[in-house]
CSV table of C-alpha atoms in Angstrom, one decimal:
chain,number,residue,atom,x,y,z
S,1,MET,CA,16.4,-21.2,135.8
S,2,GLN,CA,20.0,-21.8,137.0
S,3,PHE,CA,21.7,-20.5,140.1
S,4,SER,CA,24.2,-18.7,137.9
S,5,ALA,CA,21.4,-16.4,136.9
S,6,VAL,CA,21.0,-15.2,140.5
S,7,ILE,CA,23.0,-12.1,141.3
S,8,GLY,CA,25.2,-12.7,144.4
S,9,GLN,CA,23.6,-14.6,147.3
S,10,GLN,CA,26.2,-17.3,147.2
S,11,ALA,CA,25.9,-18.2,150.9
S,12,ILE,CA,22.1,-18.8,150.5
S,13,ILE,CA,22.6,-20.8,147.3
S,14,HIS,CA,25.3,-23.0,149.0
S,15,ARG,CA,23.0,-23.5,152.0
S,16,LEU,CA,20.0,-24.6,149.8
S,17,CYS,CA,22.1,-26.9,147.7
S,18,ASN,CA,23.5,-28.6,150.9
S,19,MET,CA,19.9,-29.2,152.1
S,20,ALA,CA,19.1,-30.9,148.8
S,21,GLN,CA,22.2,-33.0,148.6
S,22,GLN,CA,21.7,-34.1,152.2
S,23,GLN,CA,18.0,-34.7,151.6
S,24,ARG,CA,17.2,-32.5,154.6
S,25,ILE,CA,14.8,-30.0,152.9
S,26,PRO,CA,12.1,-28.7,155.1
S,27,ASN,CA,8.5,-29.0,153.7
S,28,THR,CA,8.1,-25.3,153.8
S,29,LEU,CA,10.8,-22.6,153.2
S,30,MET,CA,10.1,-18.9,153.7
S,31,LEU,CA,12.5,-16.5,151.8
S,32,CYS,CA,12.5,-13.0,153.2
S,33,GLY,CA,14.7,-10.0,152.6
S,34,PRO,CA,14.8,-6.4,151.3
S,35,ALA,CA,13.3,-5.4,147.9
S,36,GLY,CA,15.5,-6.2,144.9
S,37,CYS,CA,17.7,-8.8,146.7
S,38,GLY,CA,16.5,-11.6,144.5
S,39,LYS,CA,14.1,-13.7,146.6
S,40,MET,CA,12.1,-14.9,143.6
S,41,ALA,CA,15.3,-15.5,141.6
S,42,VAL,CA,16.6,-17.8,144.4
S,43,ALA,CA,13.2,-19.5,144.7
S,44,LEU,CA,13.0,-20.2,141.0
S,45,ALA,CA,16.6,-21.5,140.8
S,46,PHE,CA,16.1,-23.7,143.8
S,47,ALA,CA,12.9,-25.1,142.5
S,48,SER,CA,14.5,-25.8,139.1
S,49,TYR,CA,17.4,-27.6,140.9
S,50,LEU,CA,15.0,-29.8,142.8
S,51,LEU,CA,13.2,-30.6,139.6
S,52,GLY,CA,16.4,-31.6,137.7
S,53,GLU,CA,18.1,-28.4,136.5
S,54,ARG,CA,21.9,-28.9,136.6
S,55,ASN,CA,24.0,-26.8,138.9
S,56,GLU,CA,27.7,-26.8,138.2
S,57,GLY,CA,27.1,-29.8,135.9
S,58,LYS,CA,25.3,-31.8,138.6
S,59,SER,CA,21.6,-32.7,138.7
S,60,LEU,CA,19.5,-34.5,141.3
S,61,LEU,CA,18.3,-36.7,138.4
S,62,THR,CA,20.5,-39.4,137.1
S,63,ASP,CA,19.2,-40.1,133.6
S,64,GLU,CA,20.6,-37.7,131.0
S,65,ALA,CA,17.4,-37.8,128.9
S,66,SER,CA,15.3,-37.0,132.0
S,67,ILE,CA,17.6,-34.1,132.8
S,68,ARG,CA,17.4,-32.6,129.3
S,69,ASN,CA,13.6,-33.0,129.3
S,70,ALA,CA,13.3,-31.3,132.8
S,71,GLU,CA,15.5,-28.4,131.7
S,72,ALA,CA,13.6,-27.9,128.5
S,73,MET,CA,10.3,-27.7,130.5
S,74,LEU,CA,11.8,-25.5,133.2
S,75,HIS,CA,13.2,-23.1,130.7
S,76,GLN,CA,9.6,-22.4,129.7
S,77,TYR,CA,8.3,-22.6,133.3
S,78,SER,CA,6.0,-25.3,132.2
S,79,HIS,CA,7.3,-28.2,134.3
S,80,PRO,CA,4.2,-30.1,135.5
S,81,ASP,CA,5.5,-30.4,139.0
S,82,LEU,CA,6.2,-26.7,139.4
S,83,HIS,CA,3.2,-24.7,140.6
S,84,PHE,CA,2.8,-21.0,141.2
S,85,SER,CA,0.5,-19.1,143.4
S,86,PHE,CA,0.4,-15.3,143.4
S,87,PRO,CA,-1.9,-12.3,144.0
S,88,VAL,CA,-4.4,-11.7,141.2
S,89,ILE,CA,-7.3,-9.5,140.3
S,90,LYS,CA,-10.7,-10.6,139.0
S,91,PRO,CA,-10.3,-11.3,135.2
S,92,SER,CA,-12.1,-8.9,132.9
S,93,GLY,CA,-15.4,-10.4,131.8
S,94,ALA,CA,-15.5,-13.0,134.6
S,95,SER,CA,-18.8,-13.9,136.1
S,96,SER,CA,-19.8,-12.5,139.5
S,97,ASP,CA,-19.4,-15.9,141.2
S,98,HIS,CA,-15.9,-16.6,139.6
S,99,LYS,CA,-13.1,-17.0,142.2
S,100,ALA,CA,-10.0,-15.5,140.8
S,101,VAL,CA,-7.0,-17.9,140.8
S,102,SER,CA,-3.4,-17.7,139.6
S,103,ASP,CA,-4.2,-19.9,136.5
S,104,ASP,CA,-6.3,-17.0,135.2
S,105,PHE,CA,-3.1,-15.1,134.6
S,106,ILE,CA,-0.5,-17.8,134.3
S,107,GLY,CA,0.4,-16.7,130.7
S,108,GLU,CA,1.2,-13.2,131.8
S,109,TRP,CA,3.1,-14.6,134.8
S,110,LYS,CA,5.3,-16.8,132.8
S,111,THR,CA,6.0,-14.0,130.3
S,112,MET,CA,7.1,-11.7,133.2
S,113,LEU,CA,9.3,-14.4,134.7
S,114,SER,CA,10.9,-15.1,131.3
S,115,ALA,CA,11.7,-11.4,131.0
S,116,SER,CA,13.3,-11.2,134.4
S,117,PRO,CA,13.0,-12.9,137.9
S,118,TYR,CA,13.5,-9.5,139.4
S,119,PHE,CA,10.3,-7.5,139.5
S,120,THR,CA,7.9,-5.6,141.8
S,121,LEU,CA,4.2,-5.9,142.6
S,122,GLU,CA,3.7,-2.8,140.5
S,123,THR,CA,5.3,-4.6,137.6
S,124,TRP,CA,2.9,-7.5,138.1
S,125,LEU,CA,-0.1,-5.3,138.4
S,126,THR,CA,0.8,-3.7,135.1
S,127,ALA,CA,1.2,-7.1,133.5
S,128,MET,CA,-2.3,-8.0,134.6
S,129,GLY,CA,-3.8,-4.8,133.4
S,130,ALA,CA,-4.9,-3.8,136.9
S,131,ALA,CA,-6.2,-0.3,137.3
S,132,ASN,CA,-7.2,0.5,140.9
S,133,GLN,CA,-7.9,-3.2,141.8
S,134,GLN,CA,-6.3,-4.8,144.7
S,135,ALA,CA,-4.4,-8.0,144.0
S,136,LEU,CA,-5.1,-10.8,146.5
S,137,ILE,CA,-4.7,-14.6,146.9
S,138,GLY,CA,-8.2,-15.9,147.6
S,139,ALA,CA,-9.8,-19.0,148.8
S,140,GLY,CA,-10.2,-20.4,145.3
S,141,GLU,CA,-6.4,-20.5,145.0
S,142,SER,CA,-5.9,-22.8,148.0
S,143,ASP,CA,-8.6,-25.2,146.6
S,144,VAL,CA,-7.0,-25.4,143.2
S,145,LEU,CA,-3.5,-25.8,144.7
S,146,ALA,CA,-4.7,-28.6,147.0
S,147,LYS,CA,-6.1,-30.5,144.0
S,148,LYS,CA,-2.9,-30.1,142.0
S,149,LEU,CA,-0.6,-31.2,144.9
S,150,LEU,CA,-2.6,-34.3,145.7
S,151,LEU,CA,-1.7,-35.7,142.2
S,152,LYS,CA,1.3,-37.9,142.0
S,153,SER,CA,4.5,-36.3,140.7
S,154,SER,CA,4.6,-36.6,136.9
S,155,GLN,CA,8.3,-37.1,136.9
S,156,GLY,CA,8.6,-39.2,140.0
S,157,GLY,CA,10.5,-36.6,142.1
S,158,TYR,CA,9.6,-33.5,144.0
S,159,LYS,CA,6.6,-31.3,143.5
S,160,VAL,CA,7.4,-27.6,144.2
S,161,SER,CA,4.8,-24.9,145.0
S,162,ILE,CA,6.2,-21.3,144.9
S,163,ILE,CA,3.8,-18.9,146.6
S,164,TRP,CA,4.7,-15.3,145.9
S,165,LEU,CA,3.5,-12.7,148.5
S,166,PRO,CA,1.7,-15.1,150.7
S,167,GLU,CA,1.0,-12.2,153.1
S,168,ARG,CA,-1.6,-11.1,150.5
S,169,MET,CA,-3.8,-14.2,151.2
S,170,ASN,CA,-7.2,-13.6,152.6
S,171,VAL,CA,-8.1,-15.3,155.9
S,172,GLU,CA,-10.0,-18.2,154.3
S,173,CYS,CA,-7.1,-19.0,151.9
S,174,ALA,CA,-4.5,-18.7,154.7
S,175,ASN,CA,-6.4,-21.1,156.9
S,176,LYS,CA,-6.8,-23.6,154.1
S,177,LEU,CA,-3.1,-23.3,153.2
S,178,LEU,CA,-2.2,-23.9,156.8
S,179,LYS,CA,-3.8,-27.3,156.6
S,180,LEU,CA,-1.7,-28.1,153.5
S,181,LEU,CA,1.4,-27.1,155.4
S,182,GLU,CA,0.5,-29.2,158.4
S,183,GLU,CA,0.0,-32.3,156.3
S,184,PRO,CA,1.9,-31.7,153.1
S,185,PRO,CA,1.4,-34.1,150.2
S,186,HIS,CA,4.2,-36.6,149.6
S,187,GLN,CA,7.5,-35.1,148.4
S,188,THR,CA,6.0,-31.6,148.2
S,189,ILE,CA,8.1,-28.5,148.9
S,190,PHE,CA,6.5,-25.1,149.6
S,191,ILE,CA,8.6,-22.0,149.0
S,192,LEU,CA,7.0,-18.8,150.3
S,193,VAL,CA,8.5,-15.6,148.9
S,194,CYS,CA,7.7,-12.8,151.3
S,195,GLU,CA,8.0,-9.0,151.3
S,196,GLU,CA,6.2,-8.5,154.6
S,197,PRO,CA,6.4,-11.7,156.6
S,198,GLU,CA,5.1,-10.0,159.7
S,199,LEU,CA,1.6,-9.9,158.0
S,200,LEU,CA,1.5,-13.7,157.8
S,201,LEU,CA,-0.4,-15.8,160.3
S,202,ASP,CA,1.9,-16.9,163.1
S,203,THR,CA,0.7,-20.4,162.6
S,204,ILE,CA,2.0,-20.4,159.0
S,205,LYS,CA,5.3,-18.8,160.0
S,206,SER,CA,5.7,-21.5,162.7
S,207,ARG,CA,5.4,-24.2,160.0
S,208,ALA,CA,8.1,-22.7,157.8
S,209,GLN,CA,11.9,-22.5,158.0
S,210,ARG,CA,12.7,-18.8,157.5
S,211,ILE,CA,15.7,-17.8,155.5
S,212,ASP,CA,16.6,-14.2,155.6
S,213,MET,CA,18.4,-12.9,152.5
S,214,LYS,CA,20.6,-9.8,152.7
S,215,ARG,CA,20.9,-7.1,150.1
S,216,ILE,CA,23.2,-7.9,147.2
S,217,ASN,CA,26.7,-6.8,148.0
S,218,ASP,CA,28.2,-4.0,145.9
S,219,ALA,CA,30.9,-6.2,144.3
S,220,ASP,CA,28.4,-8.8,143.1
S,221,MET,CA,26.1,-6.1,141.8
S,222,ALA,CA,28.9,-4.2,140.0
S,223,ALA,CA,30.1,-7.4,138.4
S,224,ALA,CA,26.6,-8.2,137.2
S,225,LEU,CA,26.2,-4.7,135.7
S,226,VAL,CA,29.5,-5.1,133.8
S,227,GLU,CA,28.6,-8.6,132.6
S,228,ARG,CA,24.9,-8.1,131.8
S,229,ARG,CA,24.6,-4.4,130.9
S,230,ALA,CA,28.1,-3.8,129.5
S,231,LEU,CA,28.9,-1.0,131.9
S,232,LEU,CA,32.4,0.3,132.5
S,233,PRO,CA,33.7,-0.9,135.9
S,234,GLU,CA,33.8,2.6,137.3
S,235,ASP,CA,30.2,3.3,136.3
S,236,ALA,CA,29.1,-0.1,137.6
S,237,GLN,CA,30.6,0.5,141.0
S,238,ARG,CA,29.0,3.9,141.2
S,239,ILE,CA,25.5,2.6,140.4
S,240,ALA,CA,26.0,-0.4,142.7
S,241,ARG,CA,26.7,1.9,145.6
S,242,ILE,CA,23.6,4.0,144.8
S,243,ALA,CA,21.4,1.0,144.5
S,244,ASN,CA,22.3,-0.2,148.0
S,245,GLY,CA,21.8,-3.9,147.3
S,246,ASN,CA,18.6,-3.5,145.2
S,247,TRP,CA,19.0,-4.8,141.7
S,248,LEU,CA,15.8,-3.1,140.6
S,249,LYS,CA,17.0,0.2,141.8
S,250,ALA,CA,20.3,-0.4,139.8
S,251,LEU,CA,18.3,-1.0,136.6
S,252,GLU,CA,16.2,2.1,137.3
S,253,SER,CA,19.4,4.2,137.5
S,254,LEU,CA,20.4,2.9,134.0
S,255,ASP,CA,17.2,4.0,132.4
S,256,VAL,CA,17.9,7.3,130.7
S,257,ASN,CA,14.2,8.1,130.8
S,258,SER,CA,13.9,7.2,134.5
S,259,GLU,CA,12.1,9.4,136.9
S,260,ASN,CA,15.3,10.3,138.7
S,261,THR,CA,16.6,12.0,135.6
S,262,GLN,CA,13.6,14.2,135.6
S,263,PHE,CA,14.0,14.8,139.3
S,264,LEU,CA,17.6,15.9,138.9
S,265,ASP,CA,16.6,18.5,136.3
S,266,MET,CA,13.9,19.8,138.6
S,267,PHE,CA,16.3,19.9,141.6
S,268,LYS,CA,18.8,21.8,139.4
S,269,MET,CA,16.2,24.3,138.3
S,270,LEU,CA,14.9,24.9,141.8
S,271,MET,CA,18.4,25.6,143.2
S,272,ARG,CA,19.5,27.8,140.3
S,273,LEU,CA,16.4,29.9,140.3
S,274,ALA,CA,16.5,30.2,144.1
S,275,TYR,CA,20.1,31.4,143.9
S,276,GLN,CA,19.2,33.9,141.2
S,277,ARG,CA,16.1,35.0,143.2
S,278,ASN,CA,14.0,34.6,140.1
S,279,VAL,CA,10.6,34.6,141.8
S,280,LYS,CA,8.6,34.6,138.5
S,281,GLU,CA,10.3,31.5,137.2
S,282,LEU,CA,10.1,29.9,140.7
S,283,LYS,CA,6.4,30.3,140.5
S,284,ARG,CA,6.4,28.6,137.1
S,285,TRP,CA,8.5,25.8,138.6
S,286,SER,CA,6.0,25.3,141.4
S,287,GLU,CA,3.1,25.2,138.9
S,288,ILE,CA,4.9,22.5,136.9
S,289,VAL,CA,5.5,20.3,139.9
S,290,ALA,CA,1.9,20.9,141.0
S,291,THR,CA,0.8,19.0,137.9
S,292,TYR,CA,2.5,15.8,139.1
S,293,GLY,CA,0.4,13.3,141.0
S,294,ARG,CA,0.8,13.5,144.8
S,295,GLU,CA,2.9,10.3,145.1
S,296,LYS,CA,5.2,11.6,142.4
S,297,GLN,CA,5.5,14.9,144.3
S,298,ARG,CA,6.4,13.1,147.4
S,299,ARG,CA,9.0,11.1,145.5
S,300,LEU,CA,10.5,14.3,144.1
S,301,LEU,CA,10.8,15.8,147.6
S,302,SER,CA,12.5,12.6,148.8
S,303,TYR,CA,14.9,12.8,146.0
S,304,CYS,CA,15.7,16.5,146.9
S,305,LEU,CA,16.3,15.4,150.5
S,306,ARG,CA,18.8,12.8,149.3
S,307,MET,CA,20.6,15.3,147.0
S,308,VAL,CA,20.9,17.8,149.9
S,309,ARG,CA,22.4,15.1,152.0
S,310,GLU,CA,24.8,14.0,149.3
S,311,ASN,CA,25.9,17.6,148.5
S,312,PHE,CA,26.6,18.3,152.1
S,313,MET,CA,28.7,15.1,152.4
S,314,TYR,CA,30.5,16.0,149.1
S,315,ASN,CA,32.1,19.0,150.9
S,316,PHE,CA,34.1,16.6,153.1
S,317,GLY,CA,36.1,15.3,150.1
S,318,GLU,CA,35.4,11.7,151.0
S,319,PRO,CA,34.1,9.8,147.9
S,320,SER,CA,33.2,6.8,150.0
S,321,LEU,CA,30.6,8.9,151.8
S,322,CYS,CA,28.7,10.0,148.6
S,323,TYR,CA,26.2,8.0,146.6
S,324,MET,CA,25.6,9.9,143.4
S,325,THR,CA,25.4,9.1,139.7
S,326,ARG,CA,28.0,10.7,137.4
S,327,GLU,CA,25.4,13.4,136.3
S,328,GLU,CA,24.5,14.2,139.9
S,329,GLU,CA,28.2,14.5,140.9
S,330,GLU,CA,28.9,16.8,137.9
S,331,PHE,CA,26.3,19.2,139.2
S,332,SER,CA,27.5,18.9,142.8
S,333,GLN,CA,31.0,19.8,141.9
S,334,LYS,CA,29.9,23.4,141.7
S,335,PHE,CA,26.7,23.4,143.8
S,336,ALA,CA,27.9,21.5,146.9
S,337,ARG,CA,29.5,24.6,148.5
S,338,PHE,CA,26.0,26.1,148.9
S,339,ILE,CA,24.9,23.4,151.3
S,340,ASN,CA,26.8,23.9,154.5
S,341,GLU,CA,26.5,23.5,158.3
S,342,ALA,CA,24.3,26.6,158.6
S,343,ASN,CA,21.6,25.6,156.2
S,344,VAL,CA,21.7,21.8,155.7
S,345,ILE,CA,19.3,21.1,158.6
S,346,PRO,CA,16.8,24.0,157.8
S,347,ILE,CA,16.7,22.9,154.1
S,348,SER,CA,16.1,19.3,155.1
S,349,GLU,CA,13.4,20.3,157.5
S,350,LEU,CA,11.8,22.5,154.8
S,351,LEU,CA,11.6,19.6,152.4
S,352,GLN,CA,10.4,17.1,155.0
S,353,THR,CA,7.6,19.5,156.0
S,354,ALA,CA,6.6,20.0,152.3
S,355,ARG,CA,6.5,16.2,151.9
S,356,GLN,CA,4.3,15.9,155.0
S,357,ASP,CA,2.0,18.6,153.8
S,358,ILE,CA,1.6,17.0,150.3
S,359,GLY,CA,0.8,13.7,152.1
S,360,GLN,CA,-2.0,15.5,154.0
S,361,ASN,CA,-3.5,16.8,150.7
S,362,ALA,CA,-2.4,20.4,151.1
S,363,ASN,CA,-2.7,22.7,148.0
S,364,ALA,CA,0.4,21.6,145.9
S,365,LYS,CA,0.9,25.0,144.2
S,366,ILE,CA,1.0,26.8,147.6
S,367,VAL,CA,3.3,24.2,149.2
S,368,PHE,CA,5.8,24.2,146.4
S,369,PHE,CA,5.8,28.0,145.8
S,370,GLU,CA,6.4,28.5,149.6
S,371,LEU,CA,9.2,25.9,149.4
S,372,ALA,CA,10.8,27.8,146.5
S,373,LEU,CA,10.6,31.2,148.3
S,374,GLN,CA,12.1,29.9,151.5
S,375,MET,CA,14.9,28.2,149.5
S,376,ILE,CA,16.0,31.7,148.4
S,377,VAL,CA,16.7,32.7,152.0
S,378,LEU,CA,18.3,29.4,153.0
S,379,LEU,CA,20.7,29.1,150.1
S,380,ILE,CA,22.6,32.3,151.1
S,381,LYS,CA,23.1,31.2,154.7
S,382,LYS,CA,26.8,30.7,155.6
């Protein structure tokens, strides 16, 4: 994977390339940053560069045939000196004494990476076919990795080990990995890609050079949306602002069947029925929402909270303060005037209380019907 496939993050890319060119790469790098900023994309691009992939026409390898060979293997994520470790579940049909390792799901992993280097743990769990199983990196993984890295580099250069979500290692695996980091095999580079680095052992963190990545800036994200998704510049800028530096969130906003589209419809229905004081239909609305799972109900309430905030800010006539899609803004043009100084805080508190009640397993039908009835009163406040 080339650096050009990474969205934004030019300062980080420049820093990593300088390390490589000056031959001052630490044995262990730890990439941290907010969700959707491209940590894995940067890790893959840097690993590819170390193993011979060209960047701006230049490669760390000198022989053209070797470069072409390396790039062909890296394109398939099958380079023998590139190793992956990641959380896994126990494979279906495995014996009771089998220790699950990344190689059990390496085919699914490469397929997912080929689709996009931007993904979530939920995406990976789905790819593995996990139901309610918890994905972990176990002791068997560190044993397999140690054996792989003790072998001499097949291409005579670096060996790169990318460990995704190392904070999901169990204690035995973490302790074994620590020994590898303390005495790394010759010309081996470890790249840890972390979502929650605070969960890692302090001894592991002390062995790594931490690089904190920032969210993708709006300009870079908008440019990527125009180039990769053929959006109009105005639409790309709007989605980039809403995504707040998270490429995955930007893609979610583009999905016409996304959850947010459904949530917008439910928000519209709630507000219109409350304004009309249509108690019968509000009861039906609450029964529909009650059929959602509890996590989805909480996400709906979070979405409603955001829409209340955005509609209140819309009244100030400052577009830079609002973060809405075109569809949301079209609704807000007429609705925003109903969210004002007198009711914005009570409505927000009402939604927050409902979200808390749902989290504590309260009866969903009662919670949402009570919410709907109180909304009738709050919407007429001026």
